[in-house]
Coordinates of C-alpha atoms in Angstrom, one line a residue:
Chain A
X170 CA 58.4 126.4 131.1
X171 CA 57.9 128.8 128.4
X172 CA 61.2 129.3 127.6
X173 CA 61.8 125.3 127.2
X174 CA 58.8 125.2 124.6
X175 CA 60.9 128.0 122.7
X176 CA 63.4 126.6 122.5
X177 CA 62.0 123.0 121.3
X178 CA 60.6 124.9 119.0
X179 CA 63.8 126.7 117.7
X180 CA 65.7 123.2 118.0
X181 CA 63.1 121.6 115.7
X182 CA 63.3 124.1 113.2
X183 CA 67.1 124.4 112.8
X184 CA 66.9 120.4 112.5
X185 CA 64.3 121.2 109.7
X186 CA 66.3 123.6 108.2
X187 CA 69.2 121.6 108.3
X188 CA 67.6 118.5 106.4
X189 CA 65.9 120.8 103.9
X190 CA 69.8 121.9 102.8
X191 CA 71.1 118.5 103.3
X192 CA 68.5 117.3 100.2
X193 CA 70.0 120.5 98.5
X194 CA 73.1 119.8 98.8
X195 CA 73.0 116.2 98.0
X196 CA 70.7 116.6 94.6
X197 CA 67.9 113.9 94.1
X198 CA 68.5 111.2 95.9
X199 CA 64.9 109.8 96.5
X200 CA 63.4 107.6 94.0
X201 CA 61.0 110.8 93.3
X202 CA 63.9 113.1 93.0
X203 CA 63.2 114.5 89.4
X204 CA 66.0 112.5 87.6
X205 CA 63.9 108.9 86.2
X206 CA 62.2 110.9 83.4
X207 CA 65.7 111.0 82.0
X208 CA 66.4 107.4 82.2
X209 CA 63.6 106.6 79.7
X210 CA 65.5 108.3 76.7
X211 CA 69.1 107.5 77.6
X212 CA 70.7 105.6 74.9
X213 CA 72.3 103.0 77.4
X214 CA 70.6 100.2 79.4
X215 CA 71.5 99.3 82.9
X216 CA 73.8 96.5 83.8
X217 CA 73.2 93.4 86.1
X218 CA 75.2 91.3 88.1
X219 CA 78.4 93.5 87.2
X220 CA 81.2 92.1 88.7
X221 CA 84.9 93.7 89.1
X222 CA 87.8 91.9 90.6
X223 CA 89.9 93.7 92.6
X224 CA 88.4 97.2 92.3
X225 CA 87.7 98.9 96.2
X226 CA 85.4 101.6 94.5
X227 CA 83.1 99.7 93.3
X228 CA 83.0 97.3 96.2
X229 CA 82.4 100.4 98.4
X230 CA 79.9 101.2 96.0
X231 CA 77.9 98.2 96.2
X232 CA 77.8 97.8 100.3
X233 CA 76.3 100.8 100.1
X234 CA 73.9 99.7 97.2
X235 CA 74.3 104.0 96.1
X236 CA 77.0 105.4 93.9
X237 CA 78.2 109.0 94.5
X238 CA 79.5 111.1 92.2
X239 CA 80.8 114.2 91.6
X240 CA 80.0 117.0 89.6
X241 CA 79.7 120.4 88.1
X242 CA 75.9 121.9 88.6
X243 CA 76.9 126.0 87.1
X244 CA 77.8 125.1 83.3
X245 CA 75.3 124.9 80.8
X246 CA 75.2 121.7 78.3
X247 CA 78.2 120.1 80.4
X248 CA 77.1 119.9 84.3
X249 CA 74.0 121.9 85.4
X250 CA 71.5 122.0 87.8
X251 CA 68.1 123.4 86.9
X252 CA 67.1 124.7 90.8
X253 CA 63.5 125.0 89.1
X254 CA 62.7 121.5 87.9
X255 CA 65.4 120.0 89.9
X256 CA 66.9 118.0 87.1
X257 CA 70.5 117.6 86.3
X258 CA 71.6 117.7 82.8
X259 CA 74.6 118.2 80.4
X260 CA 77.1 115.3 78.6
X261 CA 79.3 115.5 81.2
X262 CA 76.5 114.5 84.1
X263 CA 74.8 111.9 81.2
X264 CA 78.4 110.2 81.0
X265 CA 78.3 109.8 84.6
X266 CA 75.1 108.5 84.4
X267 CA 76.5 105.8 80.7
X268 CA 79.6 104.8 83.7
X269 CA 76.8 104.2 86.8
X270 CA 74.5 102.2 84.4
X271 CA 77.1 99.9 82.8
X272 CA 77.9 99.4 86.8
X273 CA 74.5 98.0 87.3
X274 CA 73.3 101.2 88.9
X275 CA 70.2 102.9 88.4
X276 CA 69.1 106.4 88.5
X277 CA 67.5 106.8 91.7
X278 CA 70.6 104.8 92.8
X279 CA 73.1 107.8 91.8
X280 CA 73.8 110.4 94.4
X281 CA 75.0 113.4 92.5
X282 CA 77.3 116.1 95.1
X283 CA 78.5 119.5 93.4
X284 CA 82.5 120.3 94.0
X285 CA 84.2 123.5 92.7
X286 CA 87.4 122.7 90.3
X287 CA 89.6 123.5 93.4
X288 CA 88.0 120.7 95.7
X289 CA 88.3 117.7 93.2
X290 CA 91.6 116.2 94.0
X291 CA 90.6 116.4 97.7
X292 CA 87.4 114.9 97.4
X293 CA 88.6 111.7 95.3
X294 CA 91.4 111.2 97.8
X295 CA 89.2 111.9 100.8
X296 CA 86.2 108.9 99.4
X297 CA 84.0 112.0 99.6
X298 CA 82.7 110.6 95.9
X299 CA 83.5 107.5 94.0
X300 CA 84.2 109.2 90.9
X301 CA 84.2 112.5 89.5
X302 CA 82.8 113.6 86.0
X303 CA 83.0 117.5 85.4
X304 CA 85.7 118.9 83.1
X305 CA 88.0 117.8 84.6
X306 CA 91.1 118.4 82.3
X307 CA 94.0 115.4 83.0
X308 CA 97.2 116.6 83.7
X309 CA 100.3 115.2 85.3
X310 CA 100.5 116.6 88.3
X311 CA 96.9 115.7 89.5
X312 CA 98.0 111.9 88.4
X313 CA 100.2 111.9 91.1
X314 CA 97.0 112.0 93.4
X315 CA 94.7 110.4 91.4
X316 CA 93.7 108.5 87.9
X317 CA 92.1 109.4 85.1
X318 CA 90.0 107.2 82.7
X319 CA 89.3 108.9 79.3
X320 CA 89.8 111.2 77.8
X321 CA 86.2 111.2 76.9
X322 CA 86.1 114.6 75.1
X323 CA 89.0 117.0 73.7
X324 CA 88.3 120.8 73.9
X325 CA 90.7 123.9 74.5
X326 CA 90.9 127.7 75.8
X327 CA 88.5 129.8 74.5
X328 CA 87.3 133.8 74.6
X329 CA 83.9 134.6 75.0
X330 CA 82.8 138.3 74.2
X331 CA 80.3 140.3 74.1
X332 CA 77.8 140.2 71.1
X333 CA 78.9 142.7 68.4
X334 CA 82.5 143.3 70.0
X335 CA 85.5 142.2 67.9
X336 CA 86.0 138.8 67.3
X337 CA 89.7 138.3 68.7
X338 CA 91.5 135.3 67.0
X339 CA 94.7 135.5 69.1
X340 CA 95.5 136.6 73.0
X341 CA 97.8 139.1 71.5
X342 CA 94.7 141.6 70.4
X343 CA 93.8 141.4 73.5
X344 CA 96.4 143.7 74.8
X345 CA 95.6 146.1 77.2
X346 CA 92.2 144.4 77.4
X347 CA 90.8 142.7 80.8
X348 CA 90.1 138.9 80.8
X349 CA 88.4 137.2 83.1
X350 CA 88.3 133.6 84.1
X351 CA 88.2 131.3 87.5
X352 CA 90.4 131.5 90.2
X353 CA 93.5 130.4 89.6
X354 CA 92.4 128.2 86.8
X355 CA 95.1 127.3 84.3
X356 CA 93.9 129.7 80.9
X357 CA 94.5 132.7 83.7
X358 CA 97.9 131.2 84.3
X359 CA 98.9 130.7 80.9
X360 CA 98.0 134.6 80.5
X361 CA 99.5 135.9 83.5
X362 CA 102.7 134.1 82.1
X363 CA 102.7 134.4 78.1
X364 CA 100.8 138.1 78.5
X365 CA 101.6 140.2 81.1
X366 CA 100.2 142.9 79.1
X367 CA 96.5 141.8 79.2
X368 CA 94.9 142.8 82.9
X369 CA 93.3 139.7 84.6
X370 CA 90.0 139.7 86.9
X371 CA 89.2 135.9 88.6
X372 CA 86.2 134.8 90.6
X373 CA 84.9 131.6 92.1
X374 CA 82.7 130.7 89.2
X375 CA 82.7 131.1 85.8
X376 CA 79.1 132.5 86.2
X377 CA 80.2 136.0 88.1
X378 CA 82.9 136.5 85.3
X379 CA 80.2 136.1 82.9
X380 CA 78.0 138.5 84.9
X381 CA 81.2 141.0 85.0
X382 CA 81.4 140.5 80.9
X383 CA 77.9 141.2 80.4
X384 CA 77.9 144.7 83.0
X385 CA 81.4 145.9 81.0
X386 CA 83.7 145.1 83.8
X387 CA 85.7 142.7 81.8
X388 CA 86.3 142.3 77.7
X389 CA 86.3 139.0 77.3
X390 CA 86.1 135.8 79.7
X391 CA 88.4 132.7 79.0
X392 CA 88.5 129.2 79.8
X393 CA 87.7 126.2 77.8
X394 CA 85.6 126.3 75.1
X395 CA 83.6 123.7 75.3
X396 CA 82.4 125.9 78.8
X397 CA 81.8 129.0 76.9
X398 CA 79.4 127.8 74.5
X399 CA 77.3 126.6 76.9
X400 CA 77.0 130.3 78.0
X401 CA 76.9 131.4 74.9
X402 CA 73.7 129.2 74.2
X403 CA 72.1 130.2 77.2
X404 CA 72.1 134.2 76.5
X405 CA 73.0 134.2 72.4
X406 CA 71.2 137.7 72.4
X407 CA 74.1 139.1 74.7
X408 CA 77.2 136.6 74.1
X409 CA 79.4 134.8 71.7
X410 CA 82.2 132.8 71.4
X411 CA 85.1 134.0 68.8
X412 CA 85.4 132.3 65.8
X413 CA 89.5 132.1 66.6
X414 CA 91.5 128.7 66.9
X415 CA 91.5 127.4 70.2
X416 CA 94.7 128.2 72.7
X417 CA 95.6 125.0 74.2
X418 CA 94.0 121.6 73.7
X419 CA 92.5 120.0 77.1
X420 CA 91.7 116.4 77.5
X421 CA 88.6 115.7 80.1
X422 CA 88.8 112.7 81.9
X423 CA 86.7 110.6 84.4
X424 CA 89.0 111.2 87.8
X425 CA 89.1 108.3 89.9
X426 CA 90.7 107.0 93.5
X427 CA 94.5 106.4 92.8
X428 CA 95.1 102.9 92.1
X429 CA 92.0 101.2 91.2
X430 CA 93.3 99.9 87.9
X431 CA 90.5 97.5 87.9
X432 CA 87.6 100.4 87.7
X433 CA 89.9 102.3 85.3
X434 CA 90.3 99.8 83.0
X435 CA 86.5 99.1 82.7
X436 CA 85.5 102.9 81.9
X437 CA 88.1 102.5 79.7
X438 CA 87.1 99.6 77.6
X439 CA 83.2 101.5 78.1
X440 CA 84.6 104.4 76.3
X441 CA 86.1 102.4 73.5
X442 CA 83.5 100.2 72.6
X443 CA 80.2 102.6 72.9
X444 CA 81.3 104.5 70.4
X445 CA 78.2 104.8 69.3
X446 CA 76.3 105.9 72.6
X447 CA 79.3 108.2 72.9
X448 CA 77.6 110.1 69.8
X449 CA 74.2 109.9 71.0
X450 CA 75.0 111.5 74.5
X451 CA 76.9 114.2 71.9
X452 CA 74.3 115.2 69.6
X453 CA 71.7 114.9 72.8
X454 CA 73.8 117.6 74.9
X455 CA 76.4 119.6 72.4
X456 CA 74.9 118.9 68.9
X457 CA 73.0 122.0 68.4
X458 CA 75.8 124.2 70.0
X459 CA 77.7 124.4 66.8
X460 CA 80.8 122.7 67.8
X461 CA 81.6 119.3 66.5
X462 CA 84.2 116.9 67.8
X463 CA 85.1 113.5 67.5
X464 CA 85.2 110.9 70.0
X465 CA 88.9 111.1 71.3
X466 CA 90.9 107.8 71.7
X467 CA 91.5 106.7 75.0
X468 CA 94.3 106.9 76.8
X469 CA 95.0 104.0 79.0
X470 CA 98.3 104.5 80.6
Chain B
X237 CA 109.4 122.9 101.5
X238 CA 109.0 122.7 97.5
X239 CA 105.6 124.4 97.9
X240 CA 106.9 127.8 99.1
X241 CA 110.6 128.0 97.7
X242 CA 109.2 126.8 93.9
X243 CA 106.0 128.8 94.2
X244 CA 108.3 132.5 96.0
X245 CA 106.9 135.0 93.1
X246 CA 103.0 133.7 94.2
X247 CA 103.5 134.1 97.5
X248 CA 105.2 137.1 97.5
X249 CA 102.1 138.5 95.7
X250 CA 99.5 136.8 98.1
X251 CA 100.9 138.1 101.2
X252 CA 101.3 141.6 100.0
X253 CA 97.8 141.5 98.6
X254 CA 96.7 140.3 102.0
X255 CA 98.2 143.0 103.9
X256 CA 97.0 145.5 101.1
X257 CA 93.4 144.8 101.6
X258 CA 93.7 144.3 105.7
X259 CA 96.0 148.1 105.6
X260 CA 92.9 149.9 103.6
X261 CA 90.2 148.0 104.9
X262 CA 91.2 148.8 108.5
X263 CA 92.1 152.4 107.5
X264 CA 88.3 152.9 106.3
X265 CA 87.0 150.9 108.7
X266 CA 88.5 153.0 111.5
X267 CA 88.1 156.5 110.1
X268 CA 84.2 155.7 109.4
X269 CA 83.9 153.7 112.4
X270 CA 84.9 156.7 114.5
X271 CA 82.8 158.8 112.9
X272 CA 79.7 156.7 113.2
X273 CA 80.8 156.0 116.5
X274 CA 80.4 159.5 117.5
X275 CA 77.2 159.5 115.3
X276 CA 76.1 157.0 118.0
X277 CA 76.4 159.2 120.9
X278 CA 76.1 163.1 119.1
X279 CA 73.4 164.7 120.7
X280 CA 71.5 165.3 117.3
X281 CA 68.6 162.9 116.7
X282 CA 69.6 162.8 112.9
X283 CA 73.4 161.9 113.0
X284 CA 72.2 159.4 115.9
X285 CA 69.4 158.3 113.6
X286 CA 71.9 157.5 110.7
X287 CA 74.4 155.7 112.6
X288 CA 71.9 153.6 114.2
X289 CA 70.9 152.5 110.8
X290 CA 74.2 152.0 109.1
X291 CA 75.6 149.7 111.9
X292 CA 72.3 147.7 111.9
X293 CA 71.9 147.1 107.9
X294 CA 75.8 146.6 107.7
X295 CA 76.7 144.7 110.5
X296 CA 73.4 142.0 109.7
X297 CA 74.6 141.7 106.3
X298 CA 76.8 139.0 105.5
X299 CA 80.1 140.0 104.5
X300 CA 79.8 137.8 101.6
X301 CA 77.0 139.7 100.4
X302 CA 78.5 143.3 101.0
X303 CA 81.2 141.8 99.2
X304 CA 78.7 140.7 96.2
X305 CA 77.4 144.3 95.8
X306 CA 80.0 145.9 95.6
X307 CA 82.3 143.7 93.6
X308 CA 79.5 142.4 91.1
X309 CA 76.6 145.2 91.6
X310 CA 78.5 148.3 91.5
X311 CA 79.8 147.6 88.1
X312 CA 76.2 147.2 86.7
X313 CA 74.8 150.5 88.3
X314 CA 77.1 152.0 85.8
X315 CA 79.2 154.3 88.3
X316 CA 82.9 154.7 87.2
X317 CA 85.0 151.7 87.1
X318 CA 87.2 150.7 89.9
X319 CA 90.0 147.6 90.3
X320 CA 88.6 144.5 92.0
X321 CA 91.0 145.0 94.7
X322 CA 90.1 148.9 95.3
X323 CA 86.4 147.9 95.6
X324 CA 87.4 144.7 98.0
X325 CA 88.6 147.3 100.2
X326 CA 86.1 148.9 100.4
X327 CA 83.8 146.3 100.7
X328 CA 85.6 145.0 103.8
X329 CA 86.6 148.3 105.1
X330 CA 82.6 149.7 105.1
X331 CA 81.8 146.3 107.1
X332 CA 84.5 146.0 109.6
X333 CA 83.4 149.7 110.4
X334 CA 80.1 148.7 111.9
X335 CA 82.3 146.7 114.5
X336 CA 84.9 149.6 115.2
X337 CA 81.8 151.7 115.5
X338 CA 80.2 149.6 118.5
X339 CA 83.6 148.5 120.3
X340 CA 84.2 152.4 120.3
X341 CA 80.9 153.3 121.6
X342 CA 81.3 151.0 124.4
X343 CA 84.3 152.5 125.3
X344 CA 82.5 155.5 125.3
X345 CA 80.3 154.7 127.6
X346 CA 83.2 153.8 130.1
X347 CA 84.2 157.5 129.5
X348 CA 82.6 159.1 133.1
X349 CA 79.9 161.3 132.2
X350 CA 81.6 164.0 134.3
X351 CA 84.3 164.1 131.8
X352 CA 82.3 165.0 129.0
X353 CA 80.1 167.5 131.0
X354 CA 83.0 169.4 132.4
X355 CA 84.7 170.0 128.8
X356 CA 80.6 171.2 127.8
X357 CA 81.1 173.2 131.3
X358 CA 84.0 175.3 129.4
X359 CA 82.8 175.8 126.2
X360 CA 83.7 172.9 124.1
X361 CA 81.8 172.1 121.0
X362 CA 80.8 168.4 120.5
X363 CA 84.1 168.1 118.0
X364 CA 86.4 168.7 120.2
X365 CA 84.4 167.1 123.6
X366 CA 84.9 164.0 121.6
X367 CA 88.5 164.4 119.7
X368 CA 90.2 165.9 122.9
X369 CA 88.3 164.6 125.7
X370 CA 86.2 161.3 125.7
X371 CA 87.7 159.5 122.3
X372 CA 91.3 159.7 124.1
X373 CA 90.0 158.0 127.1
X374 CA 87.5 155.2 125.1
X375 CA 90.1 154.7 123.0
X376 CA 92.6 153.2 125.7
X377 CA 89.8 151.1 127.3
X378 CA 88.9 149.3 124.1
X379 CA 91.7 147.9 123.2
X380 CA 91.8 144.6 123.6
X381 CA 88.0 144.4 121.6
X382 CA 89.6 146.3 118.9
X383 CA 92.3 144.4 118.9
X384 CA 89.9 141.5 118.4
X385 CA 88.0 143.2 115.7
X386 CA 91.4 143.7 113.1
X387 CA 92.1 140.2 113.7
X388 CA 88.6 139.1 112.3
X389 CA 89.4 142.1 109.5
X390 CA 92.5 140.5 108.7
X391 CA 90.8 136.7 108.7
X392 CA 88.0 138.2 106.4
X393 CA 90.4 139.3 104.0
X394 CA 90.3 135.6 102.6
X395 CA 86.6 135.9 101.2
X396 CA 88.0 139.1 99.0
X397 CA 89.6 136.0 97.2
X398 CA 86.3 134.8 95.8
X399 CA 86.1 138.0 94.5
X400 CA 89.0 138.8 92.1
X401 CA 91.4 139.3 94.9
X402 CA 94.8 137.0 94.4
X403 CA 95.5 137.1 98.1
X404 CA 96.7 134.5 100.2
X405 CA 93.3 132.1 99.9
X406 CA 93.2 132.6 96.1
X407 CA 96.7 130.7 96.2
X408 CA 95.5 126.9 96.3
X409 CA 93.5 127.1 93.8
X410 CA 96.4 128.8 91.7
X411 CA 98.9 125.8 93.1
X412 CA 96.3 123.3 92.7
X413 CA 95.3 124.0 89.0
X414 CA 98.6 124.9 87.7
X415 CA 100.6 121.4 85.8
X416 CA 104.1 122.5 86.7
X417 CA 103.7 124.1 89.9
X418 CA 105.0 122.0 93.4
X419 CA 102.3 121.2 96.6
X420 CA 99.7 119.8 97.0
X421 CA 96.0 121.5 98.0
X422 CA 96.6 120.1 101.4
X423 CA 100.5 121.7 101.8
X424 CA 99.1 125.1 100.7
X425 CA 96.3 125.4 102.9
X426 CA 98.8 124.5 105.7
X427 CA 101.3 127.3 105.1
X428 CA 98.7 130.0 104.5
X429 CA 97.5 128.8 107.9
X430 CA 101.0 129.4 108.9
X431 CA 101.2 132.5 107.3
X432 CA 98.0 134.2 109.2
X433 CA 99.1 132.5 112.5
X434 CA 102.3 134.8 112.2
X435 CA 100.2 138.3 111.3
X436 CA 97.5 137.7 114.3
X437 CA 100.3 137.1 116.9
X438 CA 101.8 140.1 115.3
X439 CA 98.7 142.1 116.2
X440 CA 98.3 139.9 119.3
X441 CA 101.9 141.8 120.5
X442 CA 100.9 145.1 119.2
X443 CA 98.1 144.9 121.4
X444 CA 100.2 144.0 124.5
X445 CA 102.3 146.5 123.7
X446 CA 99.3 149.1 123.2
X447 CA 97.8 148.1 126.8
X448 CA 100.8 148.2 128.7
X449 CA 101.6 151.7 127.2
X450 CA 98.1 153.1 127.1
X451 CA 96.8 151.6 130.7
X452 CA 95.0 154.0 132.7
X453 CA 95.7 154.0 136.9
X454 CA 92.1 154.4 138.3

């Protein structure tokens, strides 16, 4: 008898547990859930009675009256996730939120779910998330799998070094040096290939090669720039970006379910006509951050 | 078929970094697991004290976490700098050692006590009661578990890939984020499956092999 009231009581706690990481997991998706003081000083207003022909997202989307979407939560002024006041901010995350509200969603219904660069194709293919917002740089091969609406910002590799260290304007003075960046991500390609002479470190997240910078394990870190200076921002006593011109140009775009022209087409013509919340959601997230960038045309292949 | 034959120089790379890091992790882990093995079972209160306590911190440690220190914390206590992949192995090799450390000690307990009171009975020091007499005979009974426990090294040696280790896990991500490189995330992930399906029933037949040669008539 004693034993069965042990374990009801362990069964009830790992079900416990298990919702408690669920909520985690999932971000705020309760109408309390931290995100609404947001919606008061967004620059957009929420859409009603949207209607799109033809698109099996957004029909998806509306059965389930909840729109999921995916994003970065670990980069500063793009896609984060503040684990202390539970809020989600960045340009990338408020143009998710510009796309959801000309969809005639609201805040509390936006389900937000965090998935590393390596996961994204999968994800969009698998319906795991209706569409994914989190520099996400278009490229040809991942068109094969899915689309891209955008691009909505332009950016390109970067270094970030430590405070007071040289500020490198090429990959070539960086000989000999070690550079760190994610796994597999394409600036630690293009270095493994053009510069076999500079020594390469890569972790999971763009966080622990920014930890390794800051303890002297690596010289520099590298990926796109627009990423850096959010780092860069969040620690300017320790960090800074070099001055140097940027080493490849990378187009974000809004990746979406192969197919859905209908949906694509929609961000599209969003993109090109808000111009001007475009610039809001800018200066909002990225003005003070010293970079300044245009809104880039869209591409609508 | 475009995934491996466009994609050779990576996957050359991977599996030798694989079988880099399961090689020196496994050498570590079964040097210091014999040693704290013994530690286990010396008859000084100390050593027995000490090995207690290293198998129970390690081995109730996530990997992940071992792997955390000593990739990302070492470097900040400011001790001298080490490669990524020389501090993976030794992440992985210090962990897996725990495990050698208890298969061995129940294999020592198979060991009749006789045995080990007869070689006292002549004048053997604990050294060589272990090296010549018990570890021979633990060894042979234990080696299917041990067996078992190199097979979870070699499967662990995936996480060193979060950690600046461009082994066989690290190569989807390099597949997947690269423009002019062939497969898909999905076709990767299949062929390092592949790939680690062919070293386990390598092991698998090295450890046939082992009993067959090693079995003990009692």
């Amino acid at each position: 008898m004693r034993f069965k009231k042990a374990f009801a009581t362990i069964g009830l706690m790992s079900v416990a547990a298990l919702a408690l990481s669920g909520c985690a997991d999932g971000g705020p998706t309760d109408a309390n859930g931290g995100g609404n003081s947001a919606t008061v000083d967004m620059p957009w207003t929420v859409a009603e009675n949207v209607t799109l022909e033809g698109s099996p997202t957004f029909d998806a989307m509306q059965k389930r009256d909840k729109v999921v979407i995916g994003v970065k939560e670990d980069q500063p002024n793009l896609g984060y996730y503040d684990n202390v006041t539970q809020e989600r901010s960045g340009f990338d995350v408020d143009v998710a939120r510009w796309i959801a509200a000309s969809l005639g969603f609201k805040e509390d219904q936006i389900e937000y779910k965090a998935i590393a660069s390596a996961n994204r194709e999968q994800a969009i293919v698998n319906g795991d998330v209706d569409y994914y917002v989190g520099t996400y740089s278009i490229n040809d091969k991942r068109k094969k799998e899915i689309d891209f609406a955008g691009p909505y910002f332009v950016t390109g590799q970067g270094l970030l070094v430590k405070k007071g260290d040289q500020d490198y304007q090429s990959l070539d003075e960086l000989e000999g040096k070690k550079v760190c960046s994610a796994t597999g991500s394409t600036p630690i390609q293009n270095i493994k290939t053009n510069f076999p002479g500079i020594k390469t470190e890569e972790f999971d997240l763009y966080s622990a090669c920014v930890d390794s910078l800051k303890n002297g394990q690596v010289d520099a870190v590298t990926t796109d720039q627009a990423i850096l200076i959010g780092y860069a921002a969040q620690d300017p006593e320790k960090l800074m970006v070099t001055t140097g011109p940027l080493l490849t140009e990378e187009q974000y775009g809004i990746g979406l379910p192969k197919g859905d022209d209908a949906l694509r087409s929609h961000i599209n013509e969003l993109l090109t006509d808000g111009g001007d919340i475009w610039k809001k959601i800018f200066e909002k997230d990225l003005g003070n951050s010293g970079i300044t960038v245009d809104q880039p045309k869209v591409d609508a292949y | 078929m475009d995934v491996i034959f466009g994609n050779l120089d990576l996957w050359g790379t991977a599996i030798k970094n694989t079988l880099i890091v399961f090689a020196g992790g496994g050498a570590i882990a079964l040097i210091l697991g014999i040693v704290v093995g013994a530690m286990r079972v010396s008859p000084v209160p100390i050593a027995r004290g000490v090995g207690t306590a290293y198998v129970n911190i390690i081995r109730n440690t996530p990997l992940t976490l071992v792997f955390f220190f000593f990739v990302l914390g070492y470097p900040a206590l400011g001790l001298p700098r080490l490669s990524s992949l020389v501090l993976g192995i030794i992440a992985i090799g210090i962990y897996t050692a725990t495990y050698v450390a208890e298969v061995l000690r129940a294999g020592i307990n198979t060991v009749p006590v006789g045995q080990a009171e007869a070689a006292r009975a002549i004048g053997l020091p604990f050294g060589q009661v272990m090296s010549l007499v018990v570890l021979p005979q633990a060894f042979r009974s234990v080696v299917p578990p041990m067996m078992s426990v190199f097979i979870a090294l070699l499967k662990n040696t995936t996480i060193a890939a979060g950690f600046s280790v461009s082994e066989l896990a690290a190569l989807r991500a390099t597949i997947n984020d690269s423009g002019d490189r062939p497969g898909s995330p999905m076709e990767v992930l299949l062929c390092v499956a592949l790939v680690f399906v062919v070293l386990v029933l390598l092991l698998s037949a090295l450890q046939h092999r082992l009993e067959k040669k090693w079995r003990i008539v009692r």
